[in-house]
C-alpha cells in the first residue's frame, strides 16, 4: 500500500524531514535499531471520512513510507468517542490525558 492522497503524502514528507537520529544501540534495545531516526515533534495526522473512503489504506501507507524513510514510528489507533473522551476535561480544567500523566 502506498500513500495516494496529496495531503497525506505532504504530511509524510514533512514528518520524515524533521526526524532526528538518536542514541540507539544494542545496549539499549528499547530505543530502536541503530541508525533509525526518531520522530520527536510534528503535527498529528487525523484521517476523517465515511466507511470505505480509504482511511486505513492511507494510514498504513503513511506508516510504511515513514519506516521506508528510516523513521521509527509509534502509533495509536482509537475511536472518535475515545478520542473526544481523552480531550474532555475531568472537572479540573485540565485535559484528561494530562490528568493521567501525573499519576
PDB file of N, CA and C in Angstrom:
ATOM      1  N   UNK A   1       0.842  -1.185   0.000  1.00  0.00           N
ATOM      2  CA  UNK A   1       0.000   0.000   0.000  1.00  0.00           C
ATOM      3  C   UNK A   1       0.881   1.240   0.000  1.00  0.00           C
ATOM      4  N   UNK A   2       0.429   2.215  -0.726  1.00  0.00           N
ATOM      5  CA  UNK A   2       1.184   3.459  -0.811  1.00  0.00           C
ATOM      6  C   UNK A   2       0.279   4.636  -0.482  1.00  0.00           C
ATOM      7  N   UNK A   3       0.909   5.741  -0.146  1.00  0.00           N
ATOM      8  CA  UNK A   3       0.173   6.972   0.114  1.00  0.00           C
ATOM      9  C   UNK A   3      -0.266   7.539  -1.227  1.00  0.00           C
ATOM     10  N   UNK A   4      -1.550   7.812  -1.360  1.00  0.00           N
ATOM     11  CA  UNK A   4      -2.071   8.339  -2.617  1.00  0.00           C
ATOM     12  C   UNK A   4      -2.639   9.752  -2.476  1.00  0.00           C
ATOM     13  N   UNK A   5      -3.115  10.084  -1.290  1.00  0.00           N
ATOM     14  CA  UNK A   5      -3.712  11.413  -1.097  1.00  0.00           C
ATOM     15  C   UNK A   5      -2.598  12.446  -0.960  1.00  0.00           C
ATOM     16  N   UNK A   6      -2.671  13.543  -1.716  1.00  0.00           N
ATOM     17  CA  UNK A   6      -1.595  14.540  -1.681  1.00  0.00           C
ATOM     18  C   UNK A   6      -1.324  15.125  -0.285  1.00  0.00           C
ATOM     19  N   UNK A   7      -2.358  15.346   0.503  1.00  0.00           N
ATOM     20  CA  UNK A   7      -2.160  15.922   1.838  1.00  0.00           C
ATOM     21  C   UNK A   7      -1.448  14.935   2.767  1.00  0.00           C
ATOM     22  N   UNK A   8      -1.754  13.644   2.642  1.00  0.00           N
ATOM     23  CA  UNK A   8      -1.090  12.624   3.460  1.00  0.00           C
ATOM     24  C   UNK A   8       0.365  12.496   3.018  1.00  0.00           C
ATOM     25  N   UNK A   9       0.616  12.526   1.715  1.00  0.00           N
ATOM     26  CA  UNK A   9       1.983  12.452   1.192  1.00  0.00           C
ATOM     27  C   UNK A   9       2.820  13.638   1.684  1.00  0.00           C
ATOM     28  N   UNK A  10       2.240  14.821   1.695  1.00  0.00           N
ATOM     29  CA  UNK A  10       2.944  16.011   2.193  1.00  0.00           C
ATOM     30  C   UNK A  10       3.237  15.878   3.677  1.00  0.00           C
ATOM     31  N   UNK A  11       2.276  15.349   4.446  1.00  0.00           N
ATOM     32  CA  UNK A  11       2.487  15.119   5.879  1.00  0.00           C
ATOM     33  C   UNK A  11       3.663  14.166   6.092  1.00  0.00           C
ATOM     34  N   UNK A  12       3.718  13.089   5.328  1.00  0.00           N
ATOM     35  CA  UNK A  12       4.820  12.120   5.450  1.00  0.00           C
ATOM     36  C   UNK A  12       6.152  12.814   5.158  1.00  0.00           C
ATOM     37  N   UNK A  13       6.228  13.593   4.092  1.00  0.00           N
ATOM     38  CA  UNK A  13       7.481  14.290   3.743  1.00  0.00           C
ATOM     39  C   UNK A  13       7.912  15.228   4.863  1.00  0.00           C
ATOM     40  N   UNK A  14       6.967  15.975   5.421  1.00  0.00           N
ATOM     41  CA  UNK A  14       7.283  16.927   6.488  1.00  0.00           C
ATOM     42  C   UNK A  14       7.775  16.216   7.743  1.00  0.00           C
ATOM     43  N   UNK A  15       7.081  15.161   8.141  1.00  0.00           N
ATOM     44  CA  UNK A  15       7.455  14.419   9.347  1.00  0.00           C
ATOM     45  C   UNK A  15       8.802  13.725   9.149  1.00  0.00           C
ATOM     46  N   UNK A  16       9.010  13.090   8.007  1.00  0.00           N
ATOM     47  CA  UNK A  16      10.278  12.393   7.751  1.00  0.00           C
ATOM     48  C   UNK A  16      11.446  13.368   7.737  1.00  0.00           C
ATOM     49  N   UNK A  17      11.227  14.565   7.197  1.00  0.00           N
ATOM     50  CA  UNK A  17      12.297  15.560   7.141  1.00  0.00           C
ATOM     51  C   UNK A  17      12.678  16.066   8.530  1.00  0.00           C
ATOM     52  N   UNK A  18      11.736  16.029   9.472  1.00  0.00           N
ATOM     53  CA  UNK A  18      12.025  16.547  10.813  1.00  0.00           C
ATOM     54  C   UNK A  18      12.542  15.475  11.768  1.00  0.00           C
ATOM     55  N   UNK A  19      12.587  14.218  11.328  1.00  0.00           N
ATOM     56  CA  UNK A  19      13.057  13.128  12.196  1.00  0.00           C
ATOM     57  C   UNK A  19      14.548  13.286  12.467  1.00  0.00           C
ATOM     58  N   UNK A  20      14.950  12.900  13.664  1.00  0.00           N
ATOM     59  CA  UNK A  20      16.348  13.045  14.072  1.00  0.00           C
ATOM     60  C   UNK A  20      16.917  11.697  14.492  1.00  0.00           C
ATOM     61  N   UNK A  21      18.242  11.588  14.439  1.00  0.00           N
ATOM     62  CA  UNK A  21      18.913  10.395  14.924  1.00  0.00           C
ATOM     63  C   UNK A  21      18.878  10.369  16.441  1.00  0.00           C
ATOM     64  N   UNK A  22      19.050   9.208  17.012  1.00  0.00           N
ATOM     65  CA  UNK A  22      19.075   9.105  18.470  1.00  0.00           C
ATOM     66  C   UNK A  22      20.114   8.087  18.883  1.00  0.00           C
ATOM     67  N   UNK A  23      20.228   7.860  20.158  1.00  0.00           N
ATOM     68  CA  UNK A  23      21.294   7.018  20.704  1.00  0.00           C
ATOM     69  C   UNK A  23      20.935   5.543  20.721  1.00  0.00           C
ATOM     70  N   UNK A  24      20.429   5.023  19.626  1.00  0.00           N
ATOM     71  CA  UNK A  24      20.090   3.603  19.567  1.00  0.00           C
ATOM     72  C   UNK A  24      21.365   2.772  19.603  1.00  0.00           C
ATOM     73  N   UNK A  25      21.335   1.711  20.368  1.00  0.00           N
ATOM     74  CA  UNK A  25      22.481   0.801  20.417  1.00  0.00           C
ATOM     75  C   UNK A  25      21.996  -0.561  20.878  1.00  0.00           C
ATOM     76  N   UNK A  26      22.853  -1.548  20.771  1.00  0.00           N
ATOM     77  CA  UNK A  26      22.482  -2.885  21.229  1.00  0.00           C
ATOM     78  C   UNK A  26      22.379  -2.927  22.742  1.00  0.00           C
ATOM     79  N   UNK A  27      22.983  -1.954  23.433  1.00  0.00           N
ATOM     80  CA  UNK A  27      22.921  -1.908  24.893  1.00  0.00           C
ATOM     81  C   UNK A  27      21.576  -1.383  25.395  1.00  0.00           C
ATOM     82  N   UNK A  28      20.899  -0.611  24.552  1.00  0.00           N
ATOM     83  CA  UNK A  28      19.616  -0.022  24.920  1.00  0.00           C
ATOM     84  C   UNK A  28      18.614  -0.359  23.823  1.00  0.00           C
ATOM     85  N   UNK A  29      18.143  -1.620  23.760  1.00  0.00           N
ATOM     86  CA  UNK A  29      17.317  -2.044  22.627  1.00  0.00           C
ATOM     87  C   UNK A  29      15.965  -1.351  22.531  1.00  0.00           C
ATOM     88  N   UNK A  30      15.441  -0.805  23.623  1.00  0.00           N
ATOM     89  CA  UNK A  30      14.126  -0.174  23.543  1.00  0.00           C
ATOM     90  C   UNK A  30      14.160   1.150  22.781  1.00  0.00           C
ATOM     91  N   UNK A  31      15.339   1.651  22.428  1.00  0.00           N
ATOM     92  CA  UNK A  31      15.442   2.868  21.629  1.00  0.00           C
ATOM     93  C   UNK A  31      15.294   2.598  20.140  1.00  0.00           C
ATOM     94  N   UNK A  32      15.256   1.343  19.728  1.00  0.00           N
ATOM     95  CA  UNK A  32      15.120   1.017  18.315  1.00  0.00           C
ATOM     96  C   UNK A  32      16.430   0.564  17.719  1.00  0.00           C
ATOM     97  N   UNK A  33      16.416   0.349  16.404  1.00  0.00           N
ATOM     98  CA  UNK A  33      17.613  -0.134  15.717  1.00  0.00           C
ATOM     99  C   UNK A  33      18.613   0.998  15.534  1.00  0.00           C
ATOM    100  N   UNK A  34      19.894   0.643  15.555  1.00  0.00           N
ATOM    101  CA  UNK A  34      20.937   1.639  15.311  1.00  0.00           C
ATOM    102  C   UNK A  34      20.721   2.275  13.945  1.00  0.00           C
ATOM    103  N   UNK A  35      20.869   3.567  13.859  1.00  0.00           N
ATOM    104  CA  UNK A  35      20.686   4.287  12.607  1.00  0.00           C
ATOM    105  C   UNK A  35      19.255   4.708  12.341  1.00  0.00           C
ATOM    106  N   UNK A  36      18.321   4.221  13.140  1.00  0.00           N
ATOM    107  CA  UNK A  36      16.918   4.573  12.941  1.00  0.00           C
ATOM    108  C   UNK A  36      16.688   5.999  13.446  1.00  0.00           C
ATOM    109  N   UNK A  37      15.941   6.782  12.686  1.00  0.00           N
ATOM    110  CA  UNK A  37      15.646   8.152  13.095  1.00  0.00           C
ATOM    111  C   UNK A  37      14.352   8.177  13.898  1.00  0.00           C
ATOM    112  N   UNK A  38      14.265   9.104  14.822  1.00  0.00           N
ATOM    113  CA  UNK A  38      13.118   9.191  15.717  1.00  0.00           C
ATOM    114  C   UNK A  38      12.301  10.439  15.388  1.00  0.00           C
ATOM    115  N   UNK A  39      11.002  10.288  15.428  1.00  0.00           N
ATOM    116  CA  UNK A  39      10.101  11.422  15.221  1.00  0.00           C
ATOM    117  C   UNK A  39       9.844  12.030  16.593  1.00  0.00           C
ATOM    118  N   UNK A  40      10.365  13.229  16.828  1.00  0.00           N
ATOM    119  CA  UNK A  40      10.249  13.849  18.145  1.00  0.00           C
ATOM    120  C   UNK A  40       9.210  14.959  18.204  1.00  0.00           C
ATOM    121  N   UNK A  41       8.808  15.469  17.057  1.00  0.00           N
ATOM    122  CA  UNK A  41       7.790  16.514  17.036  1.00  0.00           C
ATOM    123  C   UNK A  41       7.152  16.559  15.655  1.00  0.00           C
ATOM    124  N   UNK A  42       6.051  17.227  15.580  1.00  0.00           N
ATOM    125  CA  UNK A  42       5.356  17.367  14.305  1.00  0.00           C
ATOM    126  C   UNK A  42       3.858  17.276  14.506  1.00  0.00           C
ATOM    127  N   UNK A  43       3.149  17.635  13.487  1.00  0.00           N
ATOM    128  CA  UNK A  43       1.689  17.616  13.534  1.00  0.00           C
ATOM    129  C   UNK A  43       1.181  16.185  13.477  1.00  0.00           C
ATOM    130  N   UNK A  44       0.067  15.951  14.141  1.00  0.00           N
ATOM    131  CA  UNK A  44      -0.592  14.647  14.066  1.00  0.00           C
ATOM    132  C   UNK A  44      -1.312  14.523  12.731  1.00  0.00           C
ATOM    133  N   UNK A  45      -1.630  13.303  12.374  1.00  0.00           N
ATOM    134  CA  UNK A  45      -2.386  13.037  11.158  1.00  0.00           C
ATOM    135  C   UNK A  45      -3.758  12.527  11.562  1.00  0.00           C
ATOM    136  N   UNK A  46      -4.797  13.273  11.228  1.00  0.00           N
ATOM    137  CA  UNK A  46      -6.164  12.865  11.515  1.00  0.00           C
ATOM    138  C   UNK A  46      -6.839  12.567  10.187  1.00  0.00           C
ATOM    139  N   UNK A  47      -7.269  11.343  10.028  1.00  0.00           N
ATOM    140  CA  UNK A  47      -7.966  10.935   8.812  1.00  0.00           C
ATOM    141  C   UNK A  47      -9.448  10.827   9.121  1.00  0.00           C
ATOM    142  N   UNK A  48     -10.248  11.502   8.332  1.00  0.00           N
ATOM    143  CA  UNK A  48     -11.680  11.601   8.597  1.00  0.00           C
ATOM    144  C   UNK A  48     -12.411  11.235   7.311  1.00  0.00           C
ATOM    145  N   UNK A  49     -13.397  10.384   7.418  1.00  0.00           N
ATOM    146  CA  UNK A  49     -14.179  10.050   6.236  1.00  0.00           C
ATOM    147  C   UNK A  49     -15.157   8.940   6.531  1.00  0.00           C
ATOM    148  N   UNK A  50     -16.015   8.692   5.582  1.00  0.00           N
ATOM    149  CA  UNK A  50     -17.030   7.656   5.740  1.00  0.00           C
ATOM    150  C   UNK A  50     -16.403   6.271   5.577  1.00  0.00           C
ATOM    151  N   UNK A  51     -17.162   5.262   5.907  1.00  0.00           N
ATOM    152  CA  UNK A  51     -16.715   3.879   5.752  1.00  0.00           C
ATOM    153  C   UNK A  51     -16.358   3.624   4.291  1.00  0.00           C
ATOM    154  N   UNK A  52     -15.186   3.017   4.084  1.00  0.00           N
ATOM    155  CA  UNK A  52     -14.753   2.694   2.730  1.00  0.00           C
ATOM    156  C   UNK A  52     -14.062   3.817   1.990  1.00  0.00           C
ATOM    157  N   UNK A  53     -13.811   4.936   2.661  1.00  0.00           N
ATOM    158  CA  UNK A  53     -13.181   6.080   1.993  1.00  0.00           C
ATOM    159  C   UNK A  53     -11.684   5.883   1.777  1.00  0.00           C
ATOM    160  N   UNK A  54     -11.074   4.927   2.484  1.00  0.00           N
ATOM    161  CA  UNK A  54      -9.648   4.669   2.305  1.00  0.00           C
ATOM    162  C   UNK A  54      -8.762   5.171   3.432  1.00  0.00           C
ATOM    163  N   UNK A  55      -9.351   5.440   4.600  1.00  0.00           N
ATOM    164  CA  UNK A  55      -8.570   5.954   5.736  1.00  0.00           C
ATOM    165  C   UNK A  55      -7.494   4.969   6.175  1.00  0.00           C
ATOM    166  N   UNK A  56      -7.864   3.713   6.355  1.00  0.00           N
ATOM    167  CA  UNK A  56      -6.900   2.700   6.800  1.00  0.00           C
ATOM    168  C   UNK A  56      -5.809   2.509   5.740  1.00  0.00           C
ATOM    169  N   UNK A  57      -6.177   2.548   4.480  1.00  0.00           N
ATOM    170  CA  UNK A  57      -5.211   2.414   3.386  1.00  0.00           C
ATOM    171  C   UNK A  57      -4.178   3.537   3.448  1.00  0.00           C
ATOM    172  N   UNK A  58      -4.647   4.766   3.635  1.00  0.00           N
ATOM    173  CA  UNK A  58      -3.743   5.917   3.713  1.00  0.00           C
ATOM    174  C   UNK A  58      -2.865   5.863   4.969  1.00  0.00           C
ATOM    175  N   UNK A  59      -3.458   5.460   6.100  1.00  0.00           N
ATOM    176  CA  UNK A  59      -2.690   5.375   7.346  1.00  0.00           C
ATOM    177  C   UNK A  59      -1.581   4.340   7.230  1.00  0.00           C
ATOM    178  N   UNK A  60      -1.903   3.172   6.696  1.00  0.00           N
ATOM    179  CA  UNK A  60      -0.905   2.120   6.534  1.00  0.00           C
ATOM    180  C   UNK A  60       0.177   2.565   5.545  1.00  0.00           C
ATOM    181  N   UNK A  61      -0.230   3.215   4.482  1.00  0.00           N
ATOM    182  CA  UNK A  61       0.742   3.733   3.518  1.00  0.00           C
ATOM    183  C   UNK A  61       1.667   4.767   4.136  1.00  0.00           C
ATOM    184  N   UNK A  62       1.117   5.625   5.010  1.00  0.00           N
ATOM    185  CA  UNK A  62       1.935   6.642   5.684  1.00  0.00           C
ATOM    186  C   UNK A  62       2.957   5.986   6.608  1.00  0.00           C
ATOM    187  N   UNK A  63       2.534   4.972   7.350  1.00  0.00           N
ATOM    188  CA  UNK A  63       3.453   4.272   8.254  1.00  0.00           C
ATOM    189  C   UNK A  63       4.552   3.581   7.445  1.00  0.00           C
ATOM    190  N   UNK A  64       4.184   2.932   6.361  1.00  0.00           N
ATOM    191  CA  UNK A  64       5.188   2.273   5.507  1.00  0.00           C
ATOM    192  C   UNK A  64       6.163   3.287   4.920  1.00  0.00           C
ATOM    193  N   UNK A  65       5.649   4.436   4.496  1.00  0.00           N
ATOM    194  CA  UNK A  65       6.520   5.464   3.923  1.00  0.00           C
ATOM    195  C   UNK A  65       7.494   6.002   4.963  1.00  0.00           C
ATOM    196  N   UNK A  66       7.021   6.199   6.193  1.00  0.00           N
ATOM    197  CA  UNK A  66       7.912   6.690   7.247  1.00  0.00           C
ATOM    198  C   UNK A  66       8.979   5.661   7.599  1.00  0.00           C
ATOM    199  N   UNK A  67       8.601   4.400   7.707  1.00  0.00           N
ATOM    200  CA  UNK A  67       9.604   3.383   8.028  1.00  0.00           C
ATOM    201  C   UNK A  67      10.577   3.196   6.863  1.00  0.00           C
ATOM    202  N   UNK A  68      10.109   3.336   5.626  1.00  0.00           N
ATOM    203  CA  UNK A  68      11.000   3.255   4.470  1.00  0.00           C
ATOM    204  C   UNK A  68      11.997   4.406   4.457  1.00  0.00           C
ATOM    205  N   UNK A  69      11.600   5.538   5.044  1.00  0.00           N
ATOM    206  CA  UNK A  69      12.488   6.707   5.132  1.00  0.00           C
ATOM    207  C   UNK A  69      13.451   6.589   6.315  1.00  0.00           C
ATOM    208  N   UNK A  70      13.398   5.461   7.040  1.00  0.00           N
ATOM    209  CA  UNK A  70      14.321   5.244   8.149  1.00  0.00           C
ATOM    210  C   UNK A  70      13.816   5.739   9.487  1.00  0.00           C
ATOM    211  N   UNK A  71      12.532   6.043   9.573  1.00  0.00           N
ATOM    212  CA  UNK A  71      11.961   6.556  10.819  1.00  0.00           C
ATOM    213  C   UNK A  71      11.327   5.426  11.620  1.00  0.00           C
ATOM    214  N   UNK A  72      11.523   5.460  12.922  1.00  0.00           N
ATOM    215  CA  UNK A  72      10.786   4.574  13.803  1.00  0.00           C
ATOM    216  C   UNK A  72       9.447   5.231  14.104  1.00  0.00           C
ATOM    217  N   UNK A  73       8.394   4.485  14.112  1.00  0.00           N
ATOM    218  CA  UNK A  73       7.081   5.081  14.358  1.00  0.00           C
ATOM    219  C   UNK A  73       6.392   4.401  15.532  1.00  0.00           C
ATOM    220  N   UNK A  74       5.722   5.200  16.330  1.00  0.00           N
ATOM    221  CA  UNK A  74       4.806   4.714  17.358  1.00  0.00           C
ATOM    222  C   UNK A  74       3.449   5.266  16.961  1.00  0.00           C
ATOM    223  N   UNK A  75       2.436   4.444  16.968  1.00  0.00           N
ATOM    224  CA  UNK A  75       1.136   4.934  16.567  1.00  0.00           C
ATOM    225  C   UNK A  75       0.083   4.424  17.526  1.00  0.00           C
ATOM    226  N   UNK A  76      -1.030   5.115  17.506  1.00  0.00           N
ATOM    227  CA  UNK A  76      -2.129   4.797  18.411  1.00  0.00           C
ATOM    228  C   UNK A  76      -3.428   4.904  17.627  1.00  0.00           C
ATOM    229  N   UNK A  77      -4.156   3.814  17.537  1.00  0.00           N
ATOM    230  CA  UNK A  77      -5.462   3.823  16.865  1.00  0.00           C
ATOM    231  C   UNK A  77      -6.542   3.966  17.936  1.00  0.00           C
ATOM    232  N   UNK A  78      -7.547   4.754  17.652  1.00  0.00           N
ATOM    233  CA  UNK A  78      -8.620   4.975  18.614  1.00  0.00           C
ATOM    234  C   UNK A  78      -9.925   5.229  17.870  1.00  0.00           C
ATOM    235  N   UNK A  79     -11.004   5.195  18.602  1.00  0.00           N
ATOM    236  CA  UNK A  79     -12.304   5.545  18.029  1.00  0.00           C
ATOM    237  C   UNK A  79     -12.554   7.029  18.261  1.00  0.00           C
ATOM    238  N   UNK A  80     -13.493   7.590  17.526  1.00  0.00           N
ATOM    239  CA  UNK A  80     -13.824   9.001  17.711  1.00  0.00           C
ATOM    240  C   UNK A  80     -14.310   9.253  19.140  1.00  0.00           C
ATOM    241  N   UNK A  81     -15.151   8.366  19.665  1.00  0.00           N
ATOM    242  CA  UNK A  81     -15.682   8.548  21.017  1.00  0.00           C
ATOM    243  C   UNK A  81     -14.556   8.570  22.053  1.00  0.00           C
ATOM    244  N   UNK A  82     -13.593   7.648  21.924  1.00  0.00           N
ATOM    245  CA  UNK A  82     -12.477   7.622  22.871  1.00  0.00           C
ATOM    246  C   UNK A  82     -11.577   8.841  22.708  1.00  0.00           C
ATOM    247  N   UNK A  83     -11.361   9.288  21.476  1.00  0.00           N
ATOM    248  CA  UNK A  83     -10.556  10.483  21.236  1.00  0.00           C
ATOM    249  C   UNK A  83     -11.186  11.699  21.905  1.00  0.00           C
ATOM    250  N   UNK A  84     -12.486  11.878  21.709  1.00  0.00           N
ATOM    251  CA  UNK A  84     -13.161  13.021  22.323  1.00  0.00           C
ATOM    252  C   UNK A  84     -13.157  12.905  23.842  1.00  0.00           C
ATOM    253  N   UNK A  85     -13.304  11.686  24.363  1.00  0.00           N
ATOM    254  CA  UNK A  85     -13.254  11.477  25.802  1.00  0.00           C
ATOM    255  C   UNK A  85     -11.898  11.838  26.383  1.00  0.00           C
ATOM    256  N   UNK A  86     -10.822  11.512  25.677  1.00  0.00           N
ATOM    257  CA  UNK A  86      -9.472  11.854  26.130  1.00  0.00           C
ATOM    258  C   UNK A  86      -9.254  13.361  26.129  1.00  0.00           C
ATOM    259  N   UNK A  87      -9.902  14.060  25.205  1.00  0.00           N
ATOM    260  CA  UNK A  87      -9.727  15.508  25.092  1.00  0.00           C
ATOM    261  C   UNK A  87     -10.574  16.271  26.103  1.00  0.00           C
ATOM    262  N   UNK A  88     -11.624  15.630  26.607  1.00  0.00           N
ATOM    263  CA  UNK A  88     -12.538  16.287  27.526  1.00  0.00           C
ATOM    264  C   UNK A  88     -11.908  16.362  28.915  1.00  0.00           C
ATOM    265  N   UNK A  89     -12.062  17.479  29.578  1.00  0.00           N
ATOM    266  CA  UNK A  89     -11.537  17.655  30.922  1.00  0.00           C
ATOM    267  C   UNK A  89     -12.317  16.838  31.938  1.00  0.00           C
ATOM    268  N   UNK A  90     -11.751  16.699  33.103  1.00  0.00           N
ATOM    269  CA  UNK A  90     -12.400  15.945  34.176  1.00  0.00           C
ATOM    270  C   UNK A  90     -12.822  16.848  35.323  1.00  0.00           C
ATOM    271  N   UNK A  91     -13.217  18.052  34.994  1.00  0.00           N
ATOM    272  CA  UNK A  91     -13.699  18.967  36.019  1.00  0.00           C
ATOM    273  C   UNK A  91     -12.613  19.844  36.622  1.00  0.00           C
ATOM    274  N   UNK A  92     -11.361  19.549  36.337  1.00  0.00           N
ATOM    275  CA  UNK A  92     -10.272  20.324  36.910  1.00  0.00           C
ATOM    276  C   UNK A  92      -9.789  21.413  35.961  1.00  0.00           C
ATOM    277  N   UNK A  93     -10.358  21.466  34.757  1.00  0.00           N
ATOM    278  CA  UNK A  93      -9.887  22.408  33.765  1.00  0.00           C
ATOM    279  C   UNK A  93      -8.653  21.921  33.023  1.00  0.00           C
ATOM    280  N   UNK A  94      -8.229  20.697  33.351  1.00  0.00           N
ATOM    281  CA  UNK A  94      -7.051  20.094  32.720  1.00  0.00           C
ATOM    282  C   UNK A  94      -7.527  18.929  31.869  1.00  0.00           C
ATOM    283  N   UNK A  95      -7.036  18.790  30.632  1.00  0.00           N
ATOM    284  CA  UNK A  95      -7.464  17.660  29.804  1.00  0.00           C
ATOM    285  C   UNK A  95      -7.211  16.318  30.474  1.00  0.00           C
ATOM    286  N   UNK A  96      -8.052  15.344  30.147  1.00  0.00           N
ATOM    287  CA  UNK A  96      -7.998  14.039  30.788  1.00  0.00           C
ATOM    288  C   UNK A  96      -6.649  13.369  30.631  1.00  0.00           C
ATOM    289  N   UNK A  97      -6.029  13.437  29.456  1.00  0.00           N
ATOM    290  CA  UNK A  97      -4.733  12.801  29.238  1.00  0.00           C
ATOM    291  C   UNK A  97      -3.670  13.394  30.150  1.00  0.00           C
ATOM    292  N   UNK A  98      -3.728  14.696  30.383  1.00  0.00           N
ATOM    293  CA  UNK A  98      -2.762  15.341  31.262  1.00  0.00           C
ATOM    294  C   UNK A  98      -2.988  14.903  32.712  1.00  0.00           C
ATOM    295  N   UNK A  99      -4.265  14.680  33.091  1.00  0.00           N
ATOM    296  CA  UNK A  99      -4.537  14.210  34.450  1.00  0.00           C
ATOM    297  C   UNK A  99      -3.859  12.876  34.696  1.00  0.00           C
ATOM    298  N   UNK A 100      -3.916  11.970  33.726  1.00  0.00           N
ATOM    299  CA  UNK A 100      -3.327  10.632  33.898  1.00  0.00           C
ATOM    300  C   UNK A 100      -1.818  10.672  33.895  1.00  0.00           C
ATOM    301  N   UNK A 101      -1.233  11.630  33.180  1.00  0.00           N
ATOM    302  CA  UNK A 101       0.226  11.695  33.101  1.00  0.00           C
ATOM    303  C   UNK A 101       0.847  11.983  34.478  1.00  0.00           C
ATOM    304  N   UNK A 102       0.076  12.604  35.356  1.00  0.00           N
ATOM    305  CA  UNK A 102       0.594  12.938  36.687  1.00  0.00           C
ATOM    306  C   UNK A 102       0.556  11.769  37.638  1.00  0.00           C
ATOM    307  N   UNK A 103      -0.156  10.697  37.305  1.00  0.00           N
ATOM    308  CA  UNK A 103      -0.287   9.577  38.233  1.00  0.00           C
ATOM    309  C   UNK A 103       0.739   8.522  37.971  1.00  0.00           C
TER     310      UNK A 103
END
